[in-house]
Coordinates of C-alpha atoms in Angstrom, one line a residue:
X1 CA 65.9 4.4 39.1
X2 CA 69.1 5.1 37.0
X3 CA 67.8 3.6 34.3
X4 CA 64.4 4.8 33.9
X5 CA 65.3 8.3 34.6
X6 CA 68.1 8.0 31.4
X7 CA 65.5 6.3 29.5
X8 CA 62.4 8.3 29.4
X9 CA 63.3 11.8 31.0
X10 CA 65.6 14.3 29.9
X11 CA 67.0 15.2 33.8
X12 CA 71.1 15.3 34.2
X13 CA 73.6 13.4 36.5
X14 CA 73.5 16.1 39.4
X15 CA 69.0 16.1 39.1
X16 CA 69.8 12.2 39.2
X17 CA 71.9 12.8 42.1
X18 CA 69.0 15.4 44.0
X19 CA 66.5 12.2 43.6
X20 CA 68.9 9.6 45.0
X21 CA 69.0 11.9 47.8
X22 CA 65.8 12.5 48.2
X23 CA 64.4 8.9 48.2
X24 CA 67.5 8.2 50.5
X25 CA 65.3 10.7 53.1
X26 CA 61.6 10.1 52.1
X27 CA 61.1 7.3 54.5
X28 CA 60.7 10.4 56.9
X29 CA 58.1 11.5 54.8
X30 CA 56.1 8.7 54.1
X31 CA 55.6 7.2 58.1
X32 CA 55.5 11.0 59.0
X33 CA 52.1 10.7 56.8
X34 CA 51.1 7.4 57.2
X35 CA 51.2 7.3 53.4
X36 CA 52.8 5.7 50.5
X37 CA 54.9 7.7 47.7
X38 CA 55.5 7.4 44.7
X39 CA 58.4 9.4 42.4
X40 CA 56.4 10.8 39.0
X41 CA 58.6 12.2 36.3
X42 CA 57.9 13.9 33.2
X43 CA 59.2 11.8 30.2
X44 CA 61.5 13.7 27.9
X45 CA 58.5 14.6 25.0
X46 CA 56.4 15.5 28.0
X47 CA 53.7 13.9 27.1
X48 CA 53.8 11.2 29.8
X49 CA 54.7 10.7 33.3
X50 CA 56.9 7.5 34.7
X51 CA 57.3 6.1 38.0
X52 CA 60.8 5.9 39.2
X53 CA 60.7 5.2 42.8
X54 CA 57.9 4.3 45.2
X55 CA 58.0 3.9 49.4
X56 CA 55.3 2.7 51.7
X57 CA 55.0 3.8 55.3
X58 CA 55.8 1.4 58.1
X59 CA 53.0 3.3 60.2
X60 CA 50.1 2.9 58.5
X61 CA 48.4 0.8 56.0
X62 CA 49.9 1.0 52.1
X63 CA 47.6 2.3 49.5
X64 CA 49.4 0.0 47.1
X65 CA 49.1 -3.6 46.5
X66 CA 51.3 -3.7 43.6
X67 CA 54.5 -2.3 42.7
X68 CA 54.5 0.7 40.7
X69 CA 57.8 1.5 39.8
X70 CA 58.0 1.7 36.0
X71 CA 54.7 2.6 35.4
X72 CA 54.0 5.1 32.2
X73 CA 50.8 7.2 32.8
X74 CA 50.0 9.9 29.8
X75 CA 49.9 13.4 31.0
X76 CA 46.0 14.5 31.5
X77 CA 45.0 11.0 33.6
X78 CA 46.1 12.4 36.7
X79 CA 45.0 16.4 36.5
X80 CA 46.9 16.5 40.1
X81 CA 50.4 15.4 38.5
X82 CA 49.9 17.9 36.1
X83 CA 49.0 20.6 37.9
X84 CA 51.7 20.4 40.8
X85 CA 54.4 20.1 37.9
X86 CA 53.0 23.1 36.0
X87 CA 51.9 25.4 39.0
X88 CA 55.3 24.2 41.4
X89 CA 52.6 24.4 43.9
X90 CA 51.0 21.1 46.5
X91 CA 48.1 20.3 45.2
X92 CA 45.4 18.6 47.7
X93 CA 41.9 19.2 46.0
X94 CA 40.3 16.4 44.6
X95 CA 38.0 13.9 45.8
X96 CA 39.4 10.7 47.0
X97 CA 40.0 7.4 44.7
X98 CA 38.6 4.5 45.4
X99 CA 41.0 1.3 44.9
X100 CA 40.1 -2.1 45.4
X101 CA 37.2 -0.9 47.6
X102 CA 39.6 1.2 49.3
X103 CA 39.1 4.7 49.8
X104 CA 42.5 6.7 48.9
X105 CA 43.5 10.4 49.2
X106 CA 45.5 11.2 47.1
X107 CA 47.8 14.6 46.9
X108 CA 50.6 16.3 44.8
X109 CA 54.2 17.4 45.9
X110 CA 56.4 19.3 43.3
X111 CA 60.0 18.5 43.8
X112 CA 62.2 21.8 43.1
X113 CA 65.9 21.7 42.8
X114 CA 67.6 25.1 42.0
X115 CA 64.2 26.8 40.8
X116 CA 63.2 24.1 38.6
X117 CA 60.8 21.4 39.0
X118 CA 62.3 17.7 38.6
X119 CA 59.4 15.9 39.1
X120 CA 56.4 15.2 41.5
X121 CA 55.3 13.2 44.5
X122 CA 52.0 11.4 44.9
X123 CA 51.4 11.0 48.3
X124 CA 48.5 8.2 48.8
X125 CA 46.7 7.9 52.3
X126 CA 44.8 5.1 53.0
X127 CA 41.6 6.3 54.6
X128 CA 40.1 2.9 55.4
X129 CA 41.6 3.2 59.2
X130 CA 41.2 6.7 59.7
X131 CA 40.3 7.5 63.3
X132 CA 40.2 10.2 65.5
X133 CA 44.3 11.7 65.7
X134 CA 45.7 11.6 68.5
X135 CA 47.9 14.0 69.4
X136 CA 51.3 11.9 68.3
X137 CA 49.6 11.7 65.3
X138 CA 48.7 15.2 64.8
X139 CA 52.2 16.1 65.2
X140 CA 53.2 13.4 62.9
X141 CA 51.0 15.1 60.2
X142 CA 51.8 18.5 60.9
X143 CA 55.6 17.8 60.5
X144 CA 55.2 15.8 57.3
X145 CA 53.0 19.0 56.0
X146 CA 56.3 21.0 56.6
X147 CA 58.7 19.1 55.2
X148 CA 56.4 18.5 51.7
X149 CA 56.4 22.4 52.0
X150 CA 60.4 22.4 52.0
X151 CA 60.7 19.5 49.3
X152 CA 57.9 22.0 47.3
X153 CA 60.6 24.7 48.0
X154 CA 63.6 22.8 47.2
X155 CA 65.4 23.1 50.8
X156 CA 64.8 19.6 51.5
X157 CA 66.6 16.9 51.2
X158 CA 70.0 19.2 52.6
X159 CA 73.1 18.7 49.9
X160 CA 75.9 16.8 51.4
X161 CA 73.6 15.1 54.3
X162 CA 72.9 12.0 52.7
X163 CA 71.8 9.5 55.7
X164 CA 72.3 5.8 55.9
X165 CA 68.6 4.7 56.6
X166 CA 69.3 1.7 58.5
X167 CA 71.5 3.0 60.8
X168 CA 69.9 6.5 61.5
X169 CA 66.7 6.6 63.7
X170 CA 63.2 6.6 62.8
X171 CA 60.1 8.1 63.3
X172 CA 58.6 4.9 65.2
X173 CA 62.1 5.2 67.3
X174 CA 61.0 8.2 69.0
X175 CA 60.0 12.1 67.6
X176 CA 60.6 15.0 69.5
X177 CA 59.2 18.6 68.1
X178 CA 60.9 21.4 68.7
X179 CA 60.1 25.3 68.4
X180 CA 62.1 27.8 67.3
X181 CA 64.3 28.4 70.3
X182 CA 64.7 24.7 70.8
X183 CA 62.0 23.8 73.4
X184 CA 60.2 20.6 73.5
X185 CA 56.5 21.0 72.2
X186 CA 56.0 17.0 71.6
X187 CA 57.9 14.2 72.7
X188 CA 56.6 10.9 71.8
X189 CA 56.6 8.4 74.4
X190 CA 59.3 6.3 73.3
X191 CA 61.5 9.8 72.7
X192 CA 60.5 10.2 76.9
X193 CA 61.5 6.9 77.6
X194 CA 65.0 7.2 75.5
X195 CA 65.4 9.8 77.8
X196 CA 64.3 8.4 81.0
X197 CA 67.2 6.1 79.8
X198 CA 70.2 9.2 80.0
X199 CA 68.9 9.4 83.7
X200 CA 65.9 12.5 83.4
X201 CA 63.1 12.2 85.9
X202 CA 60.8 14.7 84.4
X203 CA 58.8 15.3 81.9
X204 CA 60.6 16.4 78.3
X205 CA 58.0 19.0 77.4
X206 CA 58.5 22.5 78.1
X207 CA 62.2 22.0 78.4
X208 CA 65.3 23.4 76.5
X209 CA 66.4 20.1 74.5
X210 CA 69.8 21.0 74.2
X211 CA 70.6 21.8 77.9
X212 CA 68.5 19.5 78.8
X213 CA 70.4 16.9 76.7
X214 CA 73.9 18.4 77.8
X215 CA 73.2 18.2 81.6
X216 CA 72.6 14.0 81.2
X217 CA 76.1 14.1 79.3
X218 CA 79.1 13.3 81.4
X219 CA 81.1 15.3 80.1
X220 CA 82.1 19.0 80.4
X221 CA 83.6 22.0 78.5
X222 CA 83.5 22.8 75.1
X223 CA 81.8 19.8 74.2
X224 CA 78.3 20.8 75.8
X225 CA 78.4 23.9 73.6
X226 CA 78.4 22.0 70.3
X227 CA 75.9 19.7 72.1
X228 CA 73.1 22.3 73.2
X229 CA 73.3 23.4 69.6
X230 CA 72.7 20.5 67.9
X231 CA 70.4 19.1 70.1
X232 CA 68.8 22.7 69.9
X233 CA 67.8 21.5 66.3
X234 CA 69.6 24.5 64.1
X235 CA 71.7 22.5 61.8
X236 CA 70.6 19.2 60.2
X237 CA 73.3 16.4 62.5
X238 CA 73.5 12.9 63.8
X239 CA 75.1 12.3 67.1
X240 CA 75.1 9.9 70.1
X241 CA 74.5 10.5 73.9
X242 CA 75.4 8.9 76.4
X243 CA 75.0 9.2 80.4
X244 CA 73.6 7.0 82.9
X245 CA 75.0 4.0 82.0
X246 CA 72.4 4.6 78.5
X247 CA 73.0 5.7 74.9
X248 CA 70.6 7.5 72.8
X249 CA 71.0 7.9 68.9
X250 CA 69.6 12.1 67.9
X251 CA 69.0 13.1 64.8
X252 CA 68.0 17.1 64.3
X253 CA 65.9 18.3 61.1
X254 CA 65.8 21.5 61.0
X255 CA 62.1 22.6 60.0
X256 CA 62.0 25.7 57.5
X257 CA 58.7 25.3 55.3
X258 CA 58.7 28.9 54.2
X259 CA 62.4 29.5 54.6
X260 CA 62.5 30.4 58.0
X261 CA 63.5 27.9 60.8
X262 CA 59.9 27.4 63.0
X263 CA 60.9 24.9 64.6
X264 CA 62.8 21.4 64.5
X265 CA 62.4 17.5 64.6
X266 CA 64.6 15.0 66.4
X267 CA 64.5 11.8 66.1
X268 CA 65.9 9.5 68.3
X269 CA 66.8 5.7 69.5
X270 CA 67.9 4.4 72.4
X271 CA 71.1 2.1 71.2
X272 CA 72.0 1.4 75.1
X273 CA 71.9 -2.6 74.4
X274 CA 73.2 -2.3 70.8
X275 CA 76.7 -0.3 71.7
X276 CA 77.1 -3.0 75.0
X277 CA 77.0 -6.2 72.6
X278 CA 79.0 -4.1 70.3
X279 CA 81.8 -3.8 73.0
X280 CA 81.2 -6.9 74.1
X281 CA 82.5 -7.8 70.9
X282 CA 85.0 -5.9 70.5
X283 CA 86.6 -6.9 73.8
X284 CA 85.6 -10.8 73.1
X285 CA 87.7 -10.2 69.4
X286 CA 90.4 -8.4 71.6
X287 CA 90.6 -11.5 73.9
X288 CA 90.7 -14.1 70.9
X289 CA 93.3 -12.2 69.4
X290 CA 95.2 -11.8 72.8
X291 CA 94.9 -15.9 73.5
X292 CA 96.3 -16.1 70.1
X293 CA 99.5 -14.0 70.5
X294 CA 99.8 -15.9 73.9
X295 CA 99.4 -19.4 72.3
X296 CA 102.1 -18.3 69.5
X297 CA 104.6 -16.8 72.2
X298 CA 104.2 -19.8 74.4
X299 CA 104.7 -22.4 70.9
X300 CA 107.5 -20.2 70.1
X301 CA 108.6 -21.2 73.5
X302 CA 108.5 -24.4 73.6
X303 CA 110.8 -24.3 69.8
X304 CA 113.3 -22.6 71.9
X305 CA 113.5 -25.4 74.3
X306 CA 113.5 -28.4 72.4
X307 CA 116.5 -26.1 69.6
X308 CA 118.3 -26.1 73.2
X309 CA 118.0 -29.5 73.8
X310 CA 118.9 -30.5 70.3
X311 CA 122.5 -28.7 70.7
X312 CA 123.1 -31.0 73.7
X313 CA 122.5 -34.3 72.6
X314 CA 125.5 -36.6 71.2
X315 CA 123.0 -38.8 69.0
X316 CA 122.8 -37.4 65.6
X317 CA 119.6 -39.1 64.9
X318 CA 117.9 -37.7 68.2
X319 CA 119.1 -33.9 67.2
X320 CA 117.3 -34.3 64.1
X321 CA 113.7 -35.7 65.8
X322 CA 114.2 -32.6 67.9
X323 CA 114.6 -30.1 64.9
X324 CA 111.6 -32.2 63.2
X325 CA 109.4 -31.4 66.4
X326 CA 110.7 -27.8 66.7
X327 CA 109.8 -27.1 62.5
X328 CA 106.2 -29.1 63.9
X329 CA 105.7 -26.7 66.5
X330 CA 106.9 -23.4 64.6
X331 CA 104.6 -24.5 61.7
X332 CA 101.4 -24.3 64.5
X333 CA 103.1 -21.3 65.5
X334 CA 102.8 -19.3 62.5
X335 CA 98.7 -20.0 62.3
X336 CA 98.1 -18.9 65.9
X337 CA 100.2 -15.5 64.7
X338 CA 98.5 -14.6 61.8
X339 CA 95.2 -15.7 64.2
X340 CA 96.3 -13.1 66.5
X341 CA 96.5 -10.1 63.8
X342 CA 92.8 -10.9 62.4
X343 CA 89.5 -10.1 63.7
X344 CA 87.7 -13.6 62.9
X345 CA 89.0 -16.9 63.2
X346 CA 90.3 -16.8 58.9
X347 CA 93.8 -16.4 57.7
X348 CA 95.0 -15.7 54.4
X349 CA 97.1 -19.0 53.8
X350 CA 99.4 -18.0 50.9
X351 CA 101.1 -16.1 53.7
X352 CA 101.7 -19.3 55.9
X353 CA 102.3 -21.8 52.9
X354 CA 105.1 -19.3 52.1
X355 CA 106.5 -18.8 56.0
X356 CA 106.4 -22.7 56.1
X357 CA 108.5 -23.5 52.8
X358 CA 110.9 -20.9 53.9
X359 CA 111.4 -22.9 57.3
X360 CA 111.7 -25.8 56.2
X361 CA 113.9 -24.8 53.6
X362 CA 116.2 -24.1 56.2
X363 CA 117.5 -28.0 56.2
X364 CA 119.0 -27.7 52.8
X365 CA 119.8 -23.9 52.3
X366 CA 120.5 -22.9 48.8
X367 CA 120.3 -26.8 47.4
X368 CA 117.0 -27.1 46.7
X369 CA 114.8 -24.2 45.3
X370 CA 111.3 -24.7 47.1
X371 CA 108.3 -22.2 45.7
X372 CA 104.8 -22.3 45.7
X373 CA 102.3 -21.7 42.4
X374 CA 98.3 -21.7 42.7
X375 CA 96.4 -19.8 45.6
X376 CA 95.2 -21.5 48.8
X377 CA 93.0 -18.7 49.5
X378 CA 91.2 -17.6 52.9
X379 CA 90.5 -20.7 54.9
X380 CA 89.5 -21.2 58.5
X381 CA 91.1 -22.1 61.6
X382 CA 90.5 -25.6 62.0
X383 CA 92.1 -25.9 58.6
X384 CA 94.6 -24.1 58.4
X385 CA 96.4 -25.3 61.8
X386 CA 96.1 -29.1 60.4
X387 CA 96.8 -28.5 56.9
X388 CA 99.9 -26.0 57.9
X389 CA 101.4 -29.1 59.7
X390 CA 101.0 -31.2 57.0
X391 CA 102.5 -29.5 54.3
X392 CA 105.6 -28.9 56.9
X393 CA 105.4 -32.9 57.2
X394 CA 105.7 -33.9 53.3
X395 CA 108.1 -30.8 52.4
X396 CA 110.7 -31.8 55.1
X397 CA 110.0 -35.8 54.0
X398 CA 110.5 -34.2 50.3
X399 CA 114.0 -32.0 51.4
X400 CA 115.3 -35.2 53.8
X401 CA 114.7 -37.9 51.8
X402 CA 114.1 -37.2 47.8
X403 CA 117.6 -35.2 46.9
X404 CA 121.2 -36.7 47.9
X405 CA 123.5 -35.5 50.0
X406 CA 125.0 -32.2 48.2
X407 CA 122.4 -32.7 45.0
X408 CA 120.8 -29.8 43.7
X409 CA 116.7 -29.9 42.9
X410 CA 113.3 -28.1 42.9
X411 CA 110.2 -28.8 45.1
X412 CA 107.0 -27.0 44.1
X413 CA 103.7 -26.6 46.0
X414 CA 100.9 -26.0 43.8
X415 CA 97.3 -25.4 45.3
X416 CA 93.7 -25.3 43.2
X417 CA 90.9 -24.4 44.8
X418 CA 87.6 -25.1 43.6
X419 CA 84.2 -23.5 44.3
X420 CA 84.0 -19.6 44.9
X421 CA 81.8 -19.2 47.6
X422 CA 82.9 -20.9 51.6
X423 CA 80.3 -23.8 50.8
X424 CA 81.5 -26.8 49.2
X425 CA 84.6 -25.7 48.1
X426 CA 87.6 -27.9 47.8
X427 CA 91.6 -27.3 47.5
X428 CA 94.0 -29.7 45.7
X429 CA 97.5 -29.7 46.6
X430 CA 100.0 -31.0 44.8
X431 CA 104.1 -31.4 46.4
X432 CA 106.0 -32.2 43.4
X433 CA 109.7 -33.0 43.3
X434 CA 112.8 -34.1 41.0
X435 CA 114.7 -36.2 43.2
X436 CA 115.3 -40.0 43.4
X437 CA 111.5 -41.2 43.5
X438 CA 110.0 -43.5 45.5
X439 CA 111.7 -46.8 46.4
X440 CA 110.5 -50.2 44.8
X441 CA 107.0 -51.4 46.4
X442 CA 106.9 -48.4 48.8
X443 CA 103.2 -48.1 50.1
X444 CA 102.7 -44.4 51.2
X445 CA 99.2 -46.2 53.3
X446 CA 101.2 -47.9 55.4
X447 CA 104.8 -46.4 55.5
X448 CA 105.4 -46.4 59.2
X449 CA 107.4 -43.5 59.7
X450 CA 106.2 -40.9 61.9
X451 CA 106.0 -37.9 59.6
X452 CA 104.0 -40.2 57.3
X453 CA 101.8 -41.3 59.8
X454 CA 100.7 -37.6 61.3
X455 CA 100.0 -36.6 57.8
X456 CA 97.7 -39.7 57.4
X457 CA 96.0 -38.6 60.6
X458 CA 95.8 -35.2 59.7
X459 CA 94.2 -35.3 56.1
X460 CA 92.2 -38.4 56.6
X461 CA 90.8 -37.7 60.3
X462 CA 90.9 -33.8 60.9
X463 CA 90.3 -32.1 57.4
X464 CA 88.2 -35.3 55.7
X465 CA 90.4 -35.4 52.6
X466 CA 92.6 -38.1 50.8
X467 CA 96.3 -38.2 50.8
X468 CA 98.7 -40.2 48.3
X469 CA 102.3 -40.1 46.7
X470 CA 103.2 -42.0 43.6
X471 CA 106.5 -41.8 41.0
X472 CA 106.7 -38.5 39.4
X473 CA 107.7 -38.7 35.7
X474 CA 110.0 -38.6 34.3
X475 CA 111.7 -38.7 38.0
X476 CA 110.9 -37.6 41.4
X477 CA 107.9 -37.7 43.9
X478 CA 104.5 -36.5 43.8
X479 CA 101.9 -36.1 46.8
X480 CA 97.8 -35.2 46.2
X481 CA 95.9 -34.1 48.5
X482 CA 92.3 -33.1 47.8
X483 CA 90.4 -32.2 51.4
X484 CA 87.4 -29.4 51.6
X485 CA 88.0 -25.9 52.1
X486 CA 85.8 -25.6 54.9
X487 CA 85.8 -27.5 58.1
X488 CA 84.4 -31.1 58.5
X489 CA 81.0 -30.8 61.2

């Protein structure tokens, strides 16, 4: 719509901005009238009319097969166009158009903003299925004759009320007509059964909507005030109810087709089973995030211990298996706690890469300058607890064994990711450093040392990748590992 309106008509940014909002609201219209609309306006000559929006009704039948957005008809085709936009006036005469052996009525609505007319509605009717109304549909018709009488007058859509469609209620949701002092004249049967939901045992016609509406509330005081007047239908609101163990979604439109409030519609939906899953969720994501923090605390835990028995032992070589398993634990540790502070099960794992270099930096502190280039990116659960326990297993192989005792050095991690989208995708990380190298027919495939042998498992069994280290030149160590960025089914 932005484009045809700056192409071919001469309206402003704040006309553009009244017809966003309006065709944000005309869904109302159009299943209010069991017809489909289309947005006519005048091209900047005036000598031609183009289409810059269109809606079809989900009550009714559409008039239109085709989509007519973009369409240029020449001012004089369609004498109703013309004379809505020149009179600023609904036009209805006319005899109706036959389309495709379809029978169409078709009618004009001016749309006004601040006196002046931006364009005009066609409003098509289908008359193939028309039967005998009923009196939901009567009331339907009546209301969509009153608000084409405000949009005619300019009063509707209201200026700062835009309304998100898909979350708002509609007119198939349940209708509720109001009079002037906010009693029920019409209240569509799934409106009654909304609020048979709250907990009323009568009928809704004939009662005050906004008492009526306040008494199934819970709650008490001020509150009920502001309730009874919006569900009283005298200012254009959304708002939820809830009592009874049910929740129902109102929304008020006030109804002023000659400037004077007659009356009101409310919508409403009942949302009872919607806002349980919804806290459902919530306290399912509350519980994940609680097992998390638990698993961390309890990992964090079992560090402590095994740092404890560390200190006590006389072997050297055993104190340093311990402090291997306490850096293995701690590295799971810091998954589960940046787990517990998300609301799905994906971490950001630059964060951890960098938490785990600076713990394992801790065996040779201020020797050897570990940093990390290259983004990991978001990755799930299942690989970010493995691969966070590998890269703890070839940086503390990289600190122990590549640099001599007292030797100074660099180890860098550098990550590529490949694919932008969760599907496919792949990361390659490379652990490059400038110590002694490898020794002489060393085969990282069948190395038996334990740190060797979990990253083996790891990358080969758990995240379906490939793991080698070769001779770095011209000196030091480099390991590849290329695994997908998503989990392995």
């Amino acid at each position: 719509m932005n484009d045809l309106v700056r192409q071919h008509t001469a309206l402003g940014e704040t006309d553009l901005e009244w017809l966003h909002l309006l065709v944000s609201e005309w869904q109302l219209l159009s299943d209010l009238s069991f017809a489909d609309l289309v947005l006519w306006v005048p091209t900047l000559d005036g000598t031609r009319y183009v289409s810059v929006a269109q809606m079809r009704p989900n009550t009714g039948p559409t008039s239109y097969q085709d989509d007519m957005v973009g369409h240029l008809v020449p001012r004089g085709r369609r004498p109703l166009l013309d004379a809505a936009l020149d009179e600023g006036r609904i036009v209805r005469e006319g005899d109706p158009e036959w389309r495709e052996e379809v029978p169409v009525r078709v009618e004009s609505i001016p749309v006004r903003r601040e006196g002046r007319v931006l364009g005009v509605i066609a409003r098509n009717t289908n008359l193939l299925t028309v039967r005998t109304p009923s009196r939901l549909e009567l009331t339907y018709l009546q209301s969509a004759s009153d608000l084409a009488q405000m949009i005619a007058a300019g009063s509707f859509p209201f200026p700062g009320q835009q309304v998100d469609m898909d979350a708002s209620p509609r007119v198939g949701d349940g209708l509720i007509r109001l009079d002037a002092e906010g009693v029920v004249t019409y209240a569509s049967p799934n409106a009654l059964s909304a609020y048979h939901r709250l907990g009323l045992a009568s009928d809704l016609v004939g009662q005050h909507l906004g008492n009526t509406t306040a008494e199934l509330a819970p709650s008490r005081g001020p509150v009920d005030e502001a309730l009874v007047k919006l569900a009283s239908g005298w200012a254009p609101r959304e708002t939820e109810v809830e009592g009874n163990s049910g929740v129902i979604q109102l929304r008020t439109i006030p109804l002023k087709p000659k400037g004077t409030r007659i009356g009101s519609l409310v919508l409403c939906r009942d949302v009872t089973e919607l806002r349980r899953r919804e806290r459902e969720l919530i306290t399912k994501d509350a519980t994940i995030r609680e097992i998390h923090h638990r698993v961390k605390n309890n990992l964090q835990t079992v560090a402590a211990l095994l740092r404890l028995q560390s200190r006590r032992m006389d072997s050297a070589q055993g104190r340093e298996a311990l402090n291997e398993a306490v850096r293995r634990v701690g590295s799971i540790a810091i998954v589960h706690e940046t787990l517990s502070q998300n609301l799905d099960e994906r971490v950001e794992f630059d964060e951890i890469a960098d938490r785990v270099i600076a713990m394992v930096s801790e065996i040779s502190p201020g020797r050897v300058d570990c940093r990390r280039t290259g983004r990991f990116g978001i990755l799930d659960a299942e690989v970010a607890t493995p691969l966070s326990m590998v890269l703890t297993e070839i940086l503390q192989n990289a600190l122990e064994h590549a640099f001599a005792q007292g030797e100074r050095g660099t180890v860098e991690v550098a990550a590529i990711r490949s694919g932008t989208g969760r599907i496919d995708g792949r990361l390659l990380i490379t652990v490059l450093d400038d110590g002694s190298g490898l020794p002489e027919g060393f085969d990282p495939q069948r190395a038996g040392n334990l740190g060797l042998q979990i990253v083996r498992t790891l990358v080969e069994g758990e995240l379906g990748g490939t793991f080698d280290m070769v001779r770095a030149e011209p000196r030091g160590t480099k390991v590849v590992l290329d695994i997908p960025s998503t989990p392995q089914k």
